[in-house]
Amino acid sequence: WDEPYPETVTEEESAIGIRTRSEMQQFAEKATECNVDFVWVAHPAMKKPIDFTNEETVNEGVDRLMAKFADMYNLGVRQFGIFVDDISNSEAARTCDMQIYMLNTTQERLYETYNGEGTAAEDHVKGLFFTPAWYTTRSSGASTYMPKFRNVHEDIEICFTGSDVFSSISNTSATTFKNWIGRDPVLWWNYPVNDNIDDQMLMNRLDSVYATDLDVTASLGVLSNPMNQAEASKVALYGVADYTWNTANFDVQSNWEE
């Protein structure tokens, strides 16, 4: 995560998803053109991890994050994220307080670096996007540790996947998570991603696998995690866009027919 994107790649590298600096810049430019926030995310808790021992070691990690974010900022990225999902429960618990310190320190440094007086509004960075280790309401330890994240900077957006990794869109689970963290969470909806049923492509009605409540008020919004099959995912992406545009009046059948 802390290495720069290459200038060039071979055909074989491109085929397995390795992108060039030029391509990353193109993504950022196209996203801006389409009014999409292209968020570049680092996961500094697993591969080449930050040392979460104390504030001094975390500060060294924040320096690494800021260097990488600066590189991506030069390519047009204006929002960044930090993920610590899928680390072990014991590691998550041990590093929880230092994760919060890392988030707040990084957010403050991003604002100091890019949002100062004289910087054009379009060149300001937004709040960090964060995926915690406890990203479901049923995660072991979530009710104990997620309330600690009330102490992160108010602009940091925290996401969760619902009651489970793959789950329905439920205002009950969103409210539970909101009560823990003291802010509306973002629902990272693992649909239509089919990693758990990869002998199928999910192209039916939006509620064909998981329910979609029409009374969701305790959430900033929904992010849809697509299938590897990009074109086939557009059925669900259209459904999610329609659903989130006017949730209370969403008609799942007419949406799917359209």
CSV table of C-alpha atoms in Angstrom, one decimal:
chain,number,residue,atom,x,y,z
A,1,TRP,CA,0.0,0.0,0.0
A,2,ASP,CA,2.9,2.4,0.5
A,3,GLU,CA,4.6,1.8,-2.8
A,4,PRO,CA,4.0,4.0,-5.8
A,5,TYR,CA,2.1,2.7,-8.8
A,6,PRO,CA,4.4,1.8,-11.7
A,7,GLU,CA,4.8,3.9,-14.8
A,8,THR,CA,4.3,0.9,-17.0
A,9,VAL,CA,3.1,-2.7,-16.7
A,10,THR,CA,3.3,-5.8,-18.8
A,11,GLU,CA,0.3,-7.3,-20.5
A,12,GLU,CA,0.3,-10.1,-17.9
A,13,GLU,CA,0.5,-7.6,-15.0
A,14,SER,CA,-2.4,-5.6,-16.5
A,15,ALA,CA,-4.5,-8.7,-16.9
A,16,ILE,CA,-4.3,-9.4,-13.1
A,17,GLY,CA,-5.3,-5.9,-12.2
A,18,ILE,CA,-2.0,-4.0,-11.7
A,19,ARG,CA,-2.6,-0.4,-12.7
A,20,THR,CA,-0.2,2.3,-13.8
A,21,ARG,CA,0.1,5.9,-12.5
A,22,SER,CA,-1.4,7.2,-15.7
A,23,GLU,CA,-4.5,4.9,-15.3
A,24,MET,CA,-5.0,6.0,-11.7
A,25,GLN,CA,-4.9,9.6,-12.8
A,26,GLN,CA,-7.5,8.8,-15.5
A,27,PHE,CA,-9.8,7.2,-12.9
A,28,ALA,CA,-9.5,10.3,-10.7
A,29,GLU,CA,-10.2,12.6,-13.6
A,30,LYS,CA,-13.2,10.6,-14.8
A,31,ALA,CA,-14.6,10.4,-11.3
A,32,THR,CA,-14.4,14.2,-10.9
A,33,GLU,CA,-16.1,14.6,-14.3
A,34,CYS,CA,-19.0,12.3,-13.1
A,35,ASN,CA,-19.4,13.9,-9.7
A,36,VAL,CA,-18.1,10.7,-8.0
A,37,ASP,CA,-15.8,10.8,-5.0
A,38,PHE,CA,-12.9,8.5,-5.9
A,39,VAL,CA,-11.6,7.4,-2.5
A,40,TRP,CA,-8.1,5.9,-2.5
A,41,VAL,CA,-7.7,3.5,0.5
A,42,ALA,CA,-4.7,2.2,2.3
A,43,HIS,CA,-4.8,-1.0,4.5
A,44,PRO,CA,-1.9,-0.4,6.9
A,45,ALA,CA,-2.7,-3.1,9.4
A,46,MET,CA,-2.0,-6.3,7.5
A,47,LYS,CA,0.7,-6.2,4.8
A,48,LYS,CA,3.7,-4.1,5.7
A,49,PRO,CA,1.7,-2.9,8.8
A,50,ILE,CA,2.1,0.1,10.9
A,51,ASP,CA,3.6,-0.6,14.3
A,52,PHE,CA,0.7,0.2,16.7
A,53,THR,CA,2.8,-0.1,19.8
A,54,ASN,CA,2.6,3.6,20.9
A,55,GLU,CA,2.1,7.1,19.6
A,56,GLU,CA,5.7,7.4,18.5
A,57,THR,CA,5.6,4.2,16.3
A,58,VAL,CA,2.1,5.2,15.0
A,59,ASN,CA,3.5,8.7,14.0
A,60,GLU,CA,6.1,6.9,11.9
A,61,GLY,CA,3.2,5.0,10.2
A,62,VAL,CA,1.3,8.2,9.6
A,63,ASP,CA,4.3,9.6,7.9
A,64,ARG,CA,4.1,6.6,5.5
A,65,LEU,CA,0.4,7.2,5.0
A,66,MET,CA,0.9,10.9,4.3
A,67,ALA,CA,3.6,10.2,1.7
A,68,LYS,CA,1.4,7.8,-0.1
A,69,PHE,CA,-1.6,10.1,0.1
A,70,ALA,CA,0.6,13.0,-1.3
A,71,ASP,CA,1.5,10.8,-4.3
A,72,MET,CA,-2.2,10.0,-4.9
A,73,TYR,CA,-3.2,13.6,-4.4
A,74,ASN,CA,-0.8,14.6,-7.2
A,75,LEU,CA,-2.7,12.1,-9.4
A,76,GLY,CA,-6.0,13.9,-8.6
A,77,VAL,CA,-7.4,12.0,-5.6
A,78,ARG,CA,-9.2,14.2,-3.1
A,79,GLN,CA,-10.5,11.7,-0.6
A,80,PHE,CA,-8.6,9.0,1.2
A,81,GLY,CA,-9.5,6.0,3.4
A,82,ILE,CA,-7.9,3.7,5.9
A,83,PHE,CA,-9.1,0.1,6.4
A,84,VAL,CA,-8.2,-2.3,9.2
A,85,ASP,CA,-10.8,-4.9,8.4
A,86,ASP,CA,-10.1,-8.7,8.6
A,87,ILE,CA,-7.3,-8.5,11.1
A,88,SER,CA,-7.6,-10.9,14.0
A,89,ASN,CA,-9.8,-10.0,17.0
A,90,SER,CA,-6.9,-10.1,19.3
A,91,GLU,CA,-4.9,-7.7,17.1
A,92,ALA,CA,-7.9,-5.5,16.7
A,93,ALA,CA,-8.4,-5.3,20.5
A,94,ARG,CA,-4.7,-4.7,21.2
A,95,THR,CA,-4.4,-1.9,18.7
A,96,CYS,CA,-7.8,-0.2,19.1
A,97,ASP,CA,-6.7,2.9,21.0
A,98,MET,CA,-3.8,3.4,18.6
A,99,GLN,CA,-6.0,3.0,15.6
A,100,ILE,CA,-8.1,5.9,16.9
A,101,TYR,CA,-4.9,8.0,17.4
A,102,MET,CA,-3.8,7.1,13.9
A,103,LEU,CA,-7.1,8.2,12.4
A,104,ASN,CA,-7.2,11.5,14.2
A,105,THR,CA,-3.6,12.3,13.6
A,106,THR,CA,-3.9,11.5,9.9
A,107,GLN,CA,-7.1,13.5,9.5
A,108,GLU,CA,-5.6,16.6,11.1
A,109,ARG,CA,-2.5,16.4,9.0
A,110,LEU,CA,-4.5,16.0,5.8
A,111,TYR,CA,-6.5,19.1,6.6
A,112,GLU,CA,-3.4,21.1,7.6
A,113,THR,CA,-1.7,20.0,4.3
A,114,TYR,CA,-4.4,20.4,1.8
A,115,ASN,CA,-7.3,22.6,3.3
A,116,GLY,CA,-5.4,25.7,4.3
A,117,GLU,CA,-6.2,29.3,3.4
A,118,GLY,CA,-5.7,30.0,-0.3
A,119,THR,CA,-6.3,26.4,-1.5
A,120,ALA,CA,-9.1,26.2,-4.0
A,121,ALA,CA,-12.2,24.4,-2.8
A,122,GLU,CA,-11.9,21.7,-5.4
A,123,ASP,CA,-8.4,20.9,-4.1
A,124,HIS,CA,-9.6,20.4,-0.5
A,125,VAL,CA,-9.6,16.9,0.8
A,126,LYS,CA,-12.7,15.4,2.4
A,127,GLY,CA,-12.9,13.4,5.6
A,128,LEU,CA,-11.3,10.0,5.8
A,129,PHE,CA,-13.3,6.9,5.0
A,130,PHE,CA,-12.7,4.1,7.6
A,131,THR,CA,-13.6,0.4,7.7
A,132,PRO,CA,-13.0,-1.0,11.3
A,133,ALA,CA,-12.1,-4.5,12.3
A,134,TRP,CA,-15.6,-4.8,13.8
A,135,TYR,CA,-17.7,-4.1,10.7
A,136,THR,CA,-20.8,-6.0,11.6
A,137,THR,CA,-23.2,-5.7,14.5
A,138,ARG,CA,-22.6,-9.3,15.3
A,139,SER,CA,-18.8,-9.1,15.2
A,140,SER,CA,-17.3,-10.5,18.4
A,141,GLY,CA,-16.3,-7.5,20.5
A,142,ALA,CA,-18.1,-4.9,18.4
A,143,SER,CA,-20.4,-3.7,21.2
A,144,THR,CA,-17.3,-3.3,23.5
A,145,TYR,CA,-14.8,-1.6,21.1
A,146,MET,CA,-16.9,0.3,18.5
A,147,PRO,CA,-18.1,2.9,21.1
A,148,LYS,CA,-14.5,3.9,21.5
A,149,PHE,CA,-14.7,5.3,17.9
A,150,ARG,CA,-17.0,8.0,19.1
A,151,ASN,CA,-13.7,9.8,19.7
A,152,VAL,CA,-12.5,9.9,16.1
A,153,HIS,CA,-12.7,13.2,14.2
A,154,GLU,CA,-16.3,14.1,13.4
A,155,ASP,CA,-15.6,14.2,9.6
A,156,ILE,CA,-14.4,10.6,9.4
A,157,GLU,CA,-17.0,8.3,7.8
A,158,ILE,CA,-17.2,4.9,9.3
A,159,CYS,CA,-18.7,2.0,7.4
A,160,PHE,CA,-20.2,-1.4,8.3
A,161,THR,CA,-21.7,-4.3,6.4
A,162,GLY,CA,-24.9,-4.8,8.4
A,163,SER,CA,-25.7,-7.5,10.9
A,164,ASP,CA,-23.4,-9.8,9.1
A,165,VAL,CA,-20.8,-9.7,6.3
A,166,PHE,CA,-23.6,-10.5,3.8
A,167,SER,CA,-26.8,-9.1,5.1
A,168,SER,CA,-30.0,-7.3,4.5
A,169,ILE,CA,-30.3,-3.5,4.5
A,170,SER,CA,-31.9,-3.0,7.9
A,171,ASN,CA,-32.5,0.2,9.8
A,172,THR,CA,-32.3,-1.8,13.0
A,173,SER,CA,-28.7,-2.8,12.4
A,174,ALA,CA,-27.8,0.7,11.2
A,175,THR,CA,-29.3,2.2,14.4
A,176,THR,CA,-27.3,-0.2,16.5
A,177,PHE,CA,-24.1,0.8,14.8
A,178,LYS,CA,-25.0,4.5,14.9
A,179,ASN,CA,-25.6,4.3,18.7
A,180,TRP,CA,-22.2,2.8,19.1
A,181,ILE,CA,-20.2,5.3,17.1
A,182,GLY,CA,-22.3,8.4,17.7
A,183,ARG,CA,-22.8,9.2,14.0
A,184,ASP,CA,-24.6,7.8,11.0
A,185,PRO,CA,-22.5,5.0,9.4
A,186,VAL,CA,-22.1,4.2,5.8
A,187,LEU,CA,-23.5,0.8,4.8
A,188,TRP,CA,-21.0,-1.2,2.8
A,189,TRP,CA,-23.5,-3.6,1.2
A,190,ASN,CA,-22.0,-6.8,0.0
A,191,TYR,CA,-24.4,-7.1,-2.9
A,192,PRO,CA,-24.4,-8.0,-5.7
A,193,VAL,CA,-20.9,-9.4,-4.9
A,194,ASN,CA,-21.2,-13.1,-5.2
A,195,ASP,CA,-18.0,-14.3,-3.5
A,196,ASN,CA,-20.1,-16.5,-1.2
A,197,ILE,CA,-22.2,-17.9,-4.0
A,198,ASP,CA,-19.9,-17.6,-6.9
A,199,ASP,CA,-21.7,-20.2,-9.0
A,200,GLN,CA,-24.4,-17.6,-9.6
A,201,MET,CA,-24.7,-14.1,-11.0
A,202,LEU,CA,-27.0,-11.9,-9.0
A,203,MET,CA,-29.2,-10.1,-11.6
A,204,ASN,CA,-32.6,-10.5,-10.1
A,205,ARG,CA,-34.7,-8.0,-8.1
A,206,LEU,CA,-32.7,-6.0,-5.6
A,207,ASP,CA,-34.4,-7.9,-2.7
A,208,SER,CA,-34.0,-11.3,-4.3
A,209,VAL,CA,-31.2,-12.4,-1.9
A,210,TYR,CA,-31.3,-9.9,1.0
A,211,ALA,CA,-34.2,-7.7,2.2
A,212,THR,CA,-34.1,-3.9,1.6
A,213,ASP,CA,-35.9,-2.0,4.3
A,214,LEU,CA,-37.7,1.1,3.1
A,215,ASP,CA,-37.4,2.9,6.5
A,216,VAL,CA,-33.6,3.3,6.7
A,217,THR,CA,-32.9,6.7,8.3
A,218,ALA,CA,-29.8,5.8,10.4
A,219,SER,CA,-27.3,5.7,7.6
A,220,LEU,CA,-25.3,8.1,5.4
A,221,GLY,CA,-26.0,5.9,2.4
A,222,VAL,CA,-25.2,2.6,0.7
A,223,LEU,CA,-22.1,1.5,-1.1
A,224,SER,CA,-22.7,-1.4,-3.4
A,225,ASN,CA,-19.9,-4.0,-3.7
A,226,PRO,CA,-20.2,-5.4,-7.2
A,227,MET,CA,-19.5,-8.8,-8.7
A,228,ASN,CA,-16.3,-9.6,-10.6
A,229,GLN,CA,-18.7,-9.6,-13.6
A,230,ALA,CA,-18.8,-5.9,-14.2
A,231,GLU,CA,-21.5,-5.6,-16.9
A,232,ALA,CA,-23.8,-8.0,-15.1
A,233,SER,CA,-23.4,-5.9,-11.9
A,234,LYS,CA,-25.1,-2.9,-13.6
A,235,VAL,CA,-28.6,-4.3,-12.9
A,236,ALA,CA,-28.0,-4.2,-9.2
A,237,LEU,CA,-26.1,-0.9,-9.4
A,238,TYR,CA,-29.0,0.7,-11.1
A,239,GLY,CA,-31.3,-0.8,-8.4
A,240,VAL,CA,-29.1,0.6,-5.6
A,241,ALA,CA,-29.0,4.0,-7.2
A,242,ASP,CA,-32.8,4.1,-7.5
A,243,TYR,CA,-33.3,2.7,-4.0
A,244,THR,CA,-31.1,5.2,-2.3
A,245,TRP,CA,-32.5,8.1,-4.3
A,246,ASN,CA,-35.9,7.8,-2.8
A,247,THR,CA,-35.9,4.9,-0.4
A,248,ALA,CA,-39.3,5.3,1.2
A,249,ASN,CA,-41.1,5.2,-2.2
A,250,PHE,CA,-38.8,2.5,-3.9
A,251,ASP,CA,-40.7,-0.1,-5.9
A,252,VAL,CA,-38.4,-3.1,-6.3
A,253,GLN,CA,-40.5,-4.8,-9.0
A,254,SER,CA,-40.8,-1.8,-11.3
A,255,ASN,CA,-37.2,-0.9,-10.7
A,256,TRP,CA,-36.1,-4.4,-11.9
A,257,GLU,CA,-38.3,-4.2,-14.9
A,258,GLU,CA,-36.9,-0.9,-15.9
